[in-house]
Structures are given as C-alpha cells and as structure tokens.
Short mmCIF file of C-alpha atoms and ligand atoms in Angstrom, two decimals:
data_model
loop_
_atom_site.label_atom_id
_atom_site.label_comp_id
_atom_site.label_asym_id
_atom_site.label_seq_id
_atom_site.Cartn_x
_atom_site.Cartn_y
_atom_site.Cartn_z
CA MET A 15 52.67 116.43 133.68
CA THR A 16 54.73 117.43 136.69
CA GLU A 17 52.77 120.68 136.88
CA ASP A 18 49.74 118.71 137.98
CA LEU A 19 51.46 117.10 140.92
CA PRO A 20 50.40 118.14 144.39
CA ARG A 21 52.87 120.68 145.65
CA HIS A 22 54.67 120.62 148.89
CA PRO A 23 53.26 123.41 151.10
CA GLU A 24 56.65 125.07 151.37
CA GLU A 25 56.93 125.29 147.62
CA THR A 26 54.53 128.21 147.59
CA GLY A 27 56.72 130.37 149.79
CA PRO A 28 60.36 131.25 149.23
CA PRO A 29 62.46 128.11 149.86
CA CYS A 30 64.96 128.12 152.70
CA HIS A 31 66.69 124.83 151.87
CA ALA A 32 66.41 123.42 148.40
CA GLU A 33 66.32 119.78 149.60
CA GLU A 34 63.32 120.36 151.82
CA ILE A 35 61.02 121.53 149.07
CA VAL A 36 61.13 118.25 147.15
CA SER A 37 58.23 116.02 148.03
CA PRO A 38 59.07 112.33 148.36
CA ARG A 39 56.83 111.60 145.38
CA ARG A 40 58.52 114.18 143.20
CA ALA A 41 61.89 112.75 144.18
CA GLU A 42 60.80 109.26 143.20
CA ASP A 43 59.43 110.50 139.89
CA ASP A 44 62.70 112.27 139.18
CA ASP A 45 64.61 109.06 139.92
CA LEU A 46 62.41 107.09 137.59
CA LEU A 47 62.81 109.69 134.88
CA ARG A 48 66.58 109.74 135.34
CA HIS A 49 66.57 105.94 135.03
CA ALA A 50 64.72 106.26 131.71
CA GLU A 51 67.18 108.90 130.51
CA GLU A 52 70.11 106.66 131.39
CA LEU A 53 68.58 103.74 129.56
CA ASP A 54 68.04 105.96 126.51
CA ALA A 55 71.62 107.20 126.68
CA GLY A 56 72.91 103.62 126.72
CA ASP A 57 70.56 102.38 123.98
CA PRO A 58 72.46 101.32 120.83
CA LEU A 59 69.21 101.62 118.86
CA ALA A 60 68.31 105.12 120.05
CA ASP A 61 69.29 106.83 116.81
CA LEU A 62 66.95 104.68 114.77
CA ARG A 63 63.99 106.56 116.20
CA ASN A 64 64.92 109.47 113.91
CA GLN A 65 64.30 107.28 110.90
CA PHE A 66 60.59 107.07 111.70
CA LEU A 67 58.14 109.52 110.25
CA THR A 68 56.90 111.85 112.95
CA ALA A 69 55.49 114.66 110.82
CA GLY A 70 51.76 114.83 111.32
CA ASN A 71 51.72 113.10 114.68
CA ALA A 72 53.35 115.66 116.94
CA ASP A 73 50.30 115.35 119.17
CA VAL A 74 51.37 111.84 120.13
CA ILE A 75 53.59 112.07 123.18
CA SER A 76 53.72 108.33 123.87
CA TYR A 77 52.93 105.59 121.34
CA LEU A 78 52.60 102.32 123.19
CA ASP A 79 50.80 100.28 120.55
CA GLY A 80 53.66 99.09 118.36
CA ASN A 81 52.32 95.56 118.84
CA SER A 82 49.15 96.49 116.97
CA LEU A 83 50.34 98.86 114.25
CA GLY A 84 53.99 99.85 113.91
CA ARG A 85 55.00 103.38 112.95
CA PRO A 86 56.08 104.12 109.38
CA LEU A 87 59.69 104.75 108.42
CA ARG A 88 60.60 107.87 106.47
CA ALA A 89 62.10 105.51 103.91
CA THR A 90 58.68 103.89 103.49
CA ALA A 91 57.11 107.13 102.27
CA THR A 92 59.96 107.64 99.81
CA ARG A 93 59.89 104.04 98.58
CA ILE A 94 56.15 104.08 97.99
CA ASP A 95 56.42 107.33 96.09
CA ASP A 96 59.32 105.99 94.04
CA PHE A 97 57.50 102.76 93.36
CA VAL A 98 54.41 104.52 92.09
CA ARG A 99 56.37 106.87 89.85
CA GLU A 100 59.12 104.64 88.56
CA GLN A 101 57.93 101.07 88.74
CA TRP A 102 54.17 101.31 88.43
CA ALA A 103 53.94 104.33 86.10
CA GLY A 104 57.24 103.59 84.41
CA ARG A 105 57.19 99.85 83.87
CA LEU A 106 53.43 99.31 83.79
CA ILE A 107 52.60 95.69 83.00
CA ARG A 108 56.25 94.96 82.24
CA GLY A 109 56.88 95.22 86.01
CA TRP A 110 55.50 91.72 86.47
CA THR A 111 58.17 90.11 84.37
CA ASP A 112 60.82 92.61 85.56
CA GLY A 113 60.55 91.18 89.04
CA TRP A 114 57.21 91.70 90.82
CA LEU A 115 56.26 88.07 90.29
CA ASP A 116 59.24 87.05 92.42
CA TRP A 117 58.53 89.43 95.30
CA PRO A 118 56.53 86.97 97.43
CA GLN A 119 59.50 84.61 97.50
CA ARG A 120 62.22 87.25 97.52
CA LEU A 121 60.68 89.02 100.52
CA GLY A 122 59.86 85.70 102.13
CA ASP A 123 63.52 84.65 101.94
CA ARG A 124 64.66 87.99 103.33
CA LEU A 125 62.18 87.78 106.19
CA GLY A 126 63.31 84.20 106.83
CA GLU A 127 66.90 85.32 107.11
CA VAL A 128 66.44 88.51 109.10
CA ALA A 129 63.63 87.54 111.48
CA LEU A 130 62.55 83.90 111.27
CA GLY A 131 65.62 81.71 111.35
CA ALA A 132 64.39 80.09 108.14
CA ALA A 133 66.62 78.99 105.26
CA PRO A 134 65.54 80.18 101.78
CA GLY A 135 62.68 78.59 99.89
CA GLN A 136 60.35 78.10 102.86
CA THR A 137 58.71 81.50 103.41
CA ILE A 138 56.33 83.45 101.23
CA VAL A 139 54.66 86.87 101.56
CA GLY A 140 51.06 87.51 100.54
CA ASP A 141 47.42 87.39 101.62
CA SER A 142 46.45 88.19 105.24
CA THR A 143 47.37 86.17 108.30
CA THR A 144 43.79 84.91 108.48
CA VAL A 145 43.81 83.60 104.92
CA LEU A 146 47.25 82.02 105.30
CA LEU A 147 46.23 80.35 108.57
CA TYR A 148 43.30 78.87 106.71
CA LYS A 149 45.43 77.59 103.84
CA LEU A 150 48.08 76.12 106.12
CA ALA A 151 45.72 74.55 108.62
CA ARG A 152 43.55 73.05 105.88
CA ALA A 153 46.60 71.66 104.11
CA ALA A 154 47.86 70.24 107.42
CA VAL A 155 44.70 68.38 108.43
CA ASP A 156 44.34 66.98 104.91
CA ALA A 157 47.91 65.69 105.19
CA ARG A 158 46.91 63.66 108.30
CA PRO A 159 43.97 61.61 107.02
CA GLY A 160 42.19 59.52 109.62
CA ARG A 161 43.12 61.85 112.46
CA THR A 162 40.11 63.66 113.83
CA THR A 163 41.12 66.46 116.19
CA ILE A 164 42.78 69.86 116.13
CA VAL A 165 44.28 71.10 119.39
CA ALA A 166 44.25 74.85 120.12
CA ASP A 167 43.94 77.14 123.12
CA THR A 168 41.03 79.26 124.26
CA ASP A 169 43.05 82.46 124.61
CA ASN A 170 44.41 82.56 121.07
CA PHE A 171 43.57 85.51 118.84
CA PRO A 172 39.95 85.30 117.65
CA THR A 173 40.72 84.90 113.97
CA ASP A 174 42.87 81.83 114.70
CA ARG A 175 40.02 80.24 116.64
CA TYR A 176 37.39 81.13 114.06
CA VAL A 177 39.44 79.77 111.17
CA LEU A 178 39.89 76.47 112.99
CA GLU A 179 36.16 76.31 113.73
CA GLY A 180 35.48 76.70 110.02
CA ILE A 181 37.96 73.99 109.06
CA ALA A 182 36.62 71.61 111.70
CA ALA A 183 33.10 72.08 110.32
CA GLU A 184 34.29 71.65 106.75
CA ARG A 185 36.27 68.51 107.43
CA GLY A 186 34.15 66.93 110.17
CA LEU A 187 36.91 67.30 112.77
CA THR A 188 36.72 68.03 116.48
CA LEU A 189 38.35 71.00 118.12
CA GLN A 190 40.01 70.26 121.40
CA TRP A 191 40.46 73.42 123.42
CA ILE A 192 43.16 73.87 126.04
CA THR A 193 42.10 76.48 128.58
CA THR A 194 45.04 78.84 128.99
CA ASP A 195 45.88 80.81 132.05
CA PRO A 196 46.88 84.31 130.89
CA VAL A 197 49.83 84.41 133.24
CA SER A 198 51.19 80.93 132.59
CA GLY A 199 50.20 80.76 128.90
CA ILE A 200 50.31 77.58 126.92
CA THR A 201 52.71 75.08 128.50
CA PRO A 202 54.35 71.91 127.15
CA GLU A 203 52.63 69.96 129.96
CA GLN A 204 49.19 71.07 128.78
CA VAL A 205 50.00 70.12 125.22
CA ALA A 206 51.30 66.72 126.32
CA GLU A 207 48.00 66.09 128.07
CA ALA A 208 45.92 67.20 125.10
CA VAL A 209 47.53 65.46 122.13
CA SER A 210 46.80 61.88 121.18
CA PRO A 211 47.18 59.59 118.17
CA GLY A 212 44.01 61.25 116.86
CA THR A 213 45.53 64.73 116.72
CA ALA A 214 46.11 66.05 113.22
CA LEU A 215 47.29 69.55 114.04
CA VAL A 216 48.14 71.85 116.93
CA LEU A 217 47.96 75.63 116.54
CA PHE A 218 49.24 78.16 119.07
CA SER A 219 50.65 81.68 119.12
CA HIS A 220 54.33 82.11 119.82
CA VAL A 221 53.53 85.22 121.87
CA ALA A 222 49.98 85.34 123.24
CA TYR A 223 48.23 88.49 121.99
CA ARG A 224 46.57 89.18 125.30
CA SER A 225 49.01 88.29 128.06
CA GLY A 226 52.28 88.49 126.14
CA TRP A 227 53.16 84.94 127.21
CA LEU A 228 56.04 83.45 125.18
CA ALA A 229 55.56 79.77 124.36
CA ASP A 230 58.32 77.16 124.36
CA VAL A 231 58.03 76.35 120.66
CA ALA A 232 60.72 73.67 120.45
CA ALA A 233 59.38 71.72 123.45
CA ILE A 234 55.79 71.86 122.22
CA ASN A 235 56.81 70.81 118.69
CA GLU A 236 58.56 67.76 120.07
CA ILE A 237 55.48 66.71 122.00
CA ALA A 238 53.20 67.22 119.01
CA HIS A 239 55.56 65.37 116.70
CA ASP A 240 55.82 62.44 119.09
CA ALA A 241 52.04 62.12 118.71
CA GLY A 242 52.38 62.32 114.93
CA ALA A 243 50.66 65.73 114.69
CA LEU A 244 51.75 68.76 112.65
CA THR A 245 52.39 72.14 114.29
CA LEU A 246 51.28 75.55 113.09
CA TRP A 247 52.56 78.66 114.89
CA ASP A 248 51.15 82.15 114.71
CA LEU A 249 54.08 84.56 114.91
CA SER A 250 52.09 87.79 114.63
CA HIS A 251 53.16 89.08 118.05
CA SER A 252 56.72 87.83 117.99
CA VAL A 253 58.11 88.50 114.51
CA GLY A 254 60.40 91.53 114.63
CA SER A 255 60.45 91.61 118.43
CA VAL A 256 61.44 88.17 119.66
CA PRO A 257 64.08 86.02 117.91
CA VAL A 258 62.47 83.13 116.03
CA ARG A 259 64.32 79.97 114.93
CA LEU A 260 61.84 78.10 112.78
CA ASP A 261 64.31 75.64 111.26
CA GLU A 262 66.10 74.94 114.53
CA TRP A 263 62.86 74.49 116.50
CA GLY A 264 61.48 71.96 114.05
CA VAL A 265 58.42 74.04 113.20
CA ASP A 266 56.22 72.56 110.46
CA LEU A 267 54.13 75.59 109.54
CA ALA A 268 53.95 79.23 110.59
CA ALA A 269 52.21 82.44 109.65
CA GLY A 270 52.17 86.00 110.92
CA CYS A 271 51.59 89.69 110.31
CA THR A 272 54.00 92.29 108.99
CA TYR A 273 52.11 95.35 110.21
CA LYS A 274 52.88 94.96 113.93
CA TYR A 275 56.56 94.98 114.93
CA LEU A 276 57.58 94.87 111.25
CA ASN A 277 55.98 98.28 110.55
CA GLY A 278 54.55 97.20 107.18
CA GLY A 279 51.53 99.50 107.34
CA PRO A 280 47.80 98.92 107.87
CA GLY A 281 46.75 95.68 106.22
CA ALA A 282 50.28 94.85 105.03
CA PRO A 283 50.50 91.31 103.63
CA ALA A 284 51.28 88.41 105.91
CA PHE A 285 53.82 85.61 105.57
CA ALA A 286 53.67 81.84 105.61
CA TYR A 287 56.39 79.29 106.31
CA VAL A 288 56.25 75.66 105.25
CA ARG A 289 59.14 73.40 106.23
CA LYS A 290 61.00 72.26 103.12
CA ASP A 291 60.39 68.52 103.42
CA LEU A 292 56.63 69.01 103.88
CA GLN A 293 56.22 71.10 100.74
CA PRO A 294 55.87 68.25 98.25
CA THR A 295 53.00 66.64 100.15
CA LEU A 296 50.95 69.61 101.38
CA ARG A 297 48.05 70.80 99.24
CA GLN A 298 46.52 74.14 100.13
CA PRO A 299 42.82 74.65 99.34
CA ILE A 300 42.78 77.95 97.40
CA GLN A 301 44.13 76.75 94.07
CA GLY A 302 44.65 79.94 92.14
CA TRP A 303 46.68 80.67 89.05
CA MET A 304 49.59 82.24 90.95
CA GLY A 305 50.25 79.00 92.79
CA HIS A 306 50.22 77.13 89.52
CA ARG A 307 53.32 75.50 88.06
CA ALA A 308 53.12 77.84 85.05
CA SER A 309 50.80 80.76 85.77
CA PHE A 310 50.85 82.15 82.24
CA GLU A 311 50.24 78.93 80.36
CA MET A 312 46.63 79.34 81.45
CA GLY A 313 46.21 75.60 80.99
CA PRO A 314 43.39 73.27 82.00
CA GLY A 315 43.47 71.87 85.54
CA HIS A 316 45.49 73.03 88.52
CA GLU A 317 49.07 71.81 88.84
CA PRO A 318 50.76 73.28 91.90
CA ALA A 319 54.03 75.10 91.59
CA ALA A 320 57.08 73.42 93.11
CA GLY A 321 58.10 74.49 96.59
CA ILE A 322 56.70 77.32 98.68
CA ARG A 323 55.19 79.09 95.66
CA ALA A 324 52.28 76.64 95.74
CA MET A 325 51.06 78.57 98.79
CA LEU A 326 50.15 81.54 96.57
CA SER A 327 46.65 81.87 95.20
CA GLY A 328 45.93 85.12 93.35
CA THR A 329 47.90 88.18 92.29
CA PRO A 330 50.30 89.17 95.07
CA PRO A 331 49.78 92.60 96.73
CA ILE A 332 52.97 94.14 95.37
CA LEU A 333 52.26 97.75 96.32
CA ALA A 334 51.55 96.73 99.91
CA MET A 335 54.87 94.84 100.05
CA VAL A 336 56.94 97.95 99.24
CA PRO A 337 57.47 99.00 102.89
CA LEU A 338 58.82 95.58 103.89
CA ASP A 339 62.23 96.04 102.30
CA ALA A 340 62.86 99.26 104.20
CA ASN A 341 61.75 97.67 107.45
CA LEU A 342 63.88 94.60 106.91
CA ASP A 343 66.88 96.83 106.13
CA MET A 344 66.43 98.46 109.52
CA LEU A 345 65.85 95.20 111.38
CA GLN A 346 68.85 93.62 109.70
CA SER A 347 71.13 96.49 110.67
CA ALA A 348 69.78 96.58 114.23
CA GLY A 349 69.96 92.79 114.65
CA ILE A 350 67.06 90.87 116.18
CA GLU A 351 69.08 89.98 119.30
CA THR A 352 69.74 93.66 120.03
CA VAL A 353 66.05 94.40 119.40
CA ARG A 354 65.06 91.69 121.87
CA HIS A 355 67.49 93.05 124.45
CA LYS A 356 65.96 96.50 124.24
CA SER A 357 62.45 95.04 124.18
CA LEU A 358 63.11 93.29 127.49
CA GLN A 359 64.57 96.46 128.99
CA LEU A 360 61.49 98.37 127.85
CA THR A 361 59.07 95.87 129.36
CA ASP A 362 61.18 95.70 132.54
CA TYR A 363 60.76 99.44 132.77
CA VAL A 364 57.01 99.14 132.15
CA LEU A 365 56.82 96.62 134.99
CA LEU A 366 58.81 98.91 137.26
CA LEU A 367 56.45 101.83 136.65
CA ALA A 368 53.43 99.54 136.95
CA ASP A 369 54.63 98.39 140.40
CA ARG A 370 55.57 101.83 141.67
CA TRP A 371 52.84 104.01 140.21
CA LEU A 372 49.92 101.87 139.13
CA ALA A 373 49.70 98.96 141.56
CA PRO A 374 48.71 101.33 144.42
CA LEU A 375 45.84 102.45 142.16
CA GLY A 376 44.50 98.94 141.71
CA VAL A 377 46.28 97.97 138.49
CA GLU A 378 47.45 94.38 138.12
CA VAL A 379 50.05 92.99 135.76
CA ALA A 380 48.19 90.28 133.82
CA GLY A 381 50.99 88.35 132.23
CA PRO A 382 54.38 86.77 132.85
CA ARG A 383 57.12 88.70 134.64
CA GLU A 384 59.91 86.26 133.89
CA ALA A 385 62.00 87.58 130.98
CA ALA A 386 62.33 84.14 129.35
CA ARG A 387 58.52 83.82 129.11
CA ARG A 388 57.70 87.38 128.12
CA GLY A 389 57.05 88.66 124.61
CA GLY A 390 57.23 92.30 123.64
CA HIS A 391 54.27 93.74 125.52
CA VAL A 392 52.85 93.92 129.04
CA THR A 393 49.15 93.72 129.81
CA LEU A 394 47.72 95.69 132.70
CA ASN A 395 44.30 94.93 134.12
CA ARG A 396 41.89 97.12 136.03
CA PRO A 397 38.15 97.59 135.82
CA GLY A 398 37.39 100.93 134.19
CA PHE A 399 40.26 101.02 131.71
CA GLU A 400 37.74 101.28 128.90
CA ASP A 401 36.70 104.75 130.15
CA LEU A 402 40.31 105.92 130.17
CA LEU A 403 41.01 105.22 126.52
CA ALA A 404 39.49 108.44 125.17
CA PRO A 405 41.17 110.71 127.76
CA LEU A 406 44.50 108.96 127.13
CA TRP A 407 44.19 109.55 123.39
CA ASP A 408 43.24 113.19 124.08
CA ARG A 409 46.50 113.59 125.92
CA GLY A 410 48.52 111.96 123.15
CA VAL A 411 49.06 108.63 124.88
CA ILE A 412 48.16 105.61 122.78
CA PRO A 413 48.16 102.20 124.39
CA ASP A 414 45.99 99.29 123.27
CA TYR A 415 42.75 98.32 124.95
CA ARG A 416 41.46 94.72 125.03
CA ARG A 417 38.13 93.83 126.50
CA PRO A 418 37.13 93.63 129.22
CA ASP A 419 39.72 95.33 131.46
CA GLY A 420 43.07 95.04 129.71
CA LEU A 421 45.42 97.77 128.62
CA ARG A 422 48.30 96.44 126.54
CA ILE A 423 51.53 98.38 126.69
CA GLY A 424 53.50 97.48 123.58
CA PRO A 425 56.60 99.65 123.22
CA ALA A 426 58.15 98.82 119.82
CA PRO A 427 61.90 98.62 120.42
CA LEU A 428 62.95 100.31 117.18
CA SER A 429 60.74 103.37 117.60
CA THR A 430 60.13 103.83 121.35
CA SER A 431 62.32 105.52 123.96
CA PHE A 432 62.29 104.85 127.66
CA VAL A 433 61.36 108.48 128.35
CA GLU A 434 58.34 107.97 126.09
CA VAL A 435 57.23 105.08 128.30
CA HIS A 436 57.73 107.25 131.41
CA ARG A 437 55.62 110.00 129.84
CA GLY A 438 52.80 107.69 128.80
CA LEU A 439 52.46 105.78 132.03
CA GLY A 440 52.71 109.05 133.98
CA VAL A 441 49.63 110.30 132.18
CA LEU A 442 47.88 107.01 132.88
CA ARG A 443 48.67 107.37 136.58
CA ASP A 444 47.33 110.92 136.64
CA LEU A 445 44.09 109.83 134.99
CA LEU A 446 43.67 106.90 137.35
CA GLU A 447 44.10 109.21 140.32
CA LYS A 448 41.38 111.50 138.97
CA GLN A 449 39.12 108.51 138.36
CA ALA A 450 39.67 107.15 141.91
C1 LIG B 506 47.12 90.51 114.69
C2 LIG B 506 46.89 89.05 114.65
C3 LIG B 506 46.19 88.46 113.60
C4 LIG B 506 45.58 89.32 112.52
O1 LIG B 506 45.23 88.62 111.39
P1 LIG B 506 44.76 89.45 110.09
O2 LIG B 506 44.40 88.42 109.10
O3 LIG B 506 45.91 90.32 109.71
O4 LIG B 506 43.63 90.31 110.51
C5 LIG B 506 46.02 87.09 113.62
N1 LIG B 506 46.54 86.34 114.62
C6 LIG B 506 47.20 86.88 115.65
C7 LIG B 506 47.75 86.01 116.74
C8 LIG B 506 47.39 88.27 115.69
O5 LIG B 506 48.04 88.81 116.73
#
C-alpha cells in the first residue's frame, strides 16, 4: 500500500538528512500504524486470532464484515468432522435419545449464560431469526387480546418489518411506525410518544443493523410495560459483541442470529428467549411435534411442552448447531466484557481513520460516535461506494455494503486486529483517491 503513495521529490535522489525525506502524510500514516501496533500489543484477546481458520483465505488482507458472517474457528472444522464420523455415522438414530433432542435447550442455556444474561430455561436454539421472530411476535399479540397496534421502527432490518406486516395482516392489527434517525436511533422518548393502551407489542433491534445505534433496552422496556405492551428485541447485531442482560433489563421476548458475531456459520440456527413467567401463557403458532409435551407419543391433538421447549416446531438442525459449542467456549474464556472493550477500541480506531483519511474525501460517519450508544460496527456514507465494492474485494478488503451509499465496517473483536483495520481502510482511501 505504501508503495503507491506519492513520493517526496527528494526521495528519488540520495537523501542528505533522513528526517527531510519523510512526507508529512507518510509520517501521519506511520503514526497511525504504530498506534494500531500498540493496540494489538496490548490486546488481551490478540492470541485468539490464531484459533480462526485462515487456510484458503490468504487473499483476504482485511475482513471487516464480522457483523454479517463471522469467520470459522479451527475447532469448528474439527468438531463438524468428529460429529459426522462419530455421532452421525456412529450413533445413527440412537443419537436422538443419546442427547441431540436436548441440544436446543442445552445450547440455549449456554448462550443465555455466556452472552445473554439469561438464567436457564428461557432460551432455545433452532429455526432462523425470521421464523423465531414470527413465532414470538404472533404469540405476543395473541397474548394481548383487544389491543390493536404493533409499534416498530422504519429502520429495522427488513425481515423484522416484513414479518410484522404479515402478522398485522393475519390478525387485523395496525402497524405504527416510528421514523428513526440513523444517528440517534430509537430513543425512549420516541417510544413513549408512540405507545398507548392499544399497543400489544413493540419490536426493536438492540443494535441497529444500519447505523450501529445501541438502544436503551431497559428504559424502553419500562415505557412499553407501563403501557401494558410486551417487548420483543432483535439481538442479531449485539449478541457476542455487546453485553446483554435480558433478565436484568426486564425483556419479555428476544431473538437473534448465531452466524454474525457468534461465528456459527452461514445459516446457523437462531435463538429465542421467552421470560420464564410468560412461558405458561404464550402460544406460538407453528405447533409441531417437537414442541409437543411428548413428541414420541404421536398422540392426537397438540399439547405444548412445558417451558421454553414449546417454542420448538420441527426437528432441530443439530448438524448446524455443532459450531456453537466451540464458539461459546471461546466467548466464555474471552469474557463478553473484554470483547466489548476491544470492540469499542476497534470502532474508536475506525472513527479515527475515518476522520483523518476518509472525511477529506467526502466520507461521512453515519451513526453514533458516543461509546455508550455504539454497537460493534461503524457505517460510513458516501455516494459511489457501490462501485468500490468489487475493487475492494479484488484487493482482499471485505467490508459490508448497504444500499444506497453505506459501507459498514464491522471488525469482529475475536478475530480482527487493529493493523487489519489500518490495512483495510488504507486500501479504501487509496481507491477513493483514484475515484476522485
Ligand atoms: C441478520 C439479521 C436478521 C437475519 O434473519 P435471518 O432469518 O437469519 O435471515 C434478522 N434481523 C436482524 C436485525 C438482523 O441483523
């Protein structure tokens, strides 16, 4: 990268004084690189990067899309291979009674402990986030008969909005949209204005997928509860990156992905949380045999299982759950607070480079700067980013593009170094200069 920098005229001839040949820009770049190296040297999680599988992706010099698809662990490859050989081939159908049937709850409890601040018996793993959002939201509105609105925000992830549209149509409810500002996100004040005695449910993302805005979950829950509504939180962009305290915050329902910061792999199953005291009254709409009180009695009529298990529908995706244990082992040993600390340092560093290198080229930071309101990624805006995606990939730099002009920089704390961020944003700067 530095080879492409404009050279100081004196650099071509023999230098007289070493200090004079360094251009101011080169000196600043060196300072920024040194800063990254110092941060890496002081990073208690730095060694964990070696536990990720890098074979086969040596062309990637900077992976900045951990918020969309996390990297695989070496242990994941081994565990999948072991599972296929020993458990699948070895146990065959006996695997179900040996333990597979309990995996949705076992992994749910582990996830609850390591990442969600949820006591056992409230979290389950299975289905996709979309399907779980549907089940939870439908169960929630049915548990508030007579109430006619669902409150949500316009900037939430599309699937969340679409699912609610479907439920509103199905149940004859009205969707009440809060227009969110990408920088200020969803605020308690906006929620207070929107909810009423007619509100059945509110649904928001803990970390907004576009701007990275971090919502004040506890404050919003209190407002919704005062109005008698239930709350459903989408944790897809916070789980594994931002500490979550579901029990402490009084969350009713939550769902989220395990393939983003939890590195579960493409299409890895999602998780759902239902607060203990709500479980006896909620009825989810996809009444399958796995959520039945006694799946193998094969009896007439659906009788829901006790507790969180009633959230299951069909056969759980056991093979796709295999990576989760390895990822939770790593997250547990790292500690979510340490992960969050590094995540904030990483995004601070992204903001620093954005201000120094990219702002002069017309790039704006489209999200919160305040640490307390920031999730794990930073969104940069500039017309023309779409055209830069292919050249960035060609040079081994992989950020995330969101229409129309957003580039999301999502450095996963467990697998990303500060020098990697320096490298990636340096390439982005070079490309922007060529485009200008
Ligand atoms: C990634 C993401 C999803 C994805 O849902 P799938 O069912 O896994 O496709 C949903 N909601 C939010 C907020 C997300 O960030």
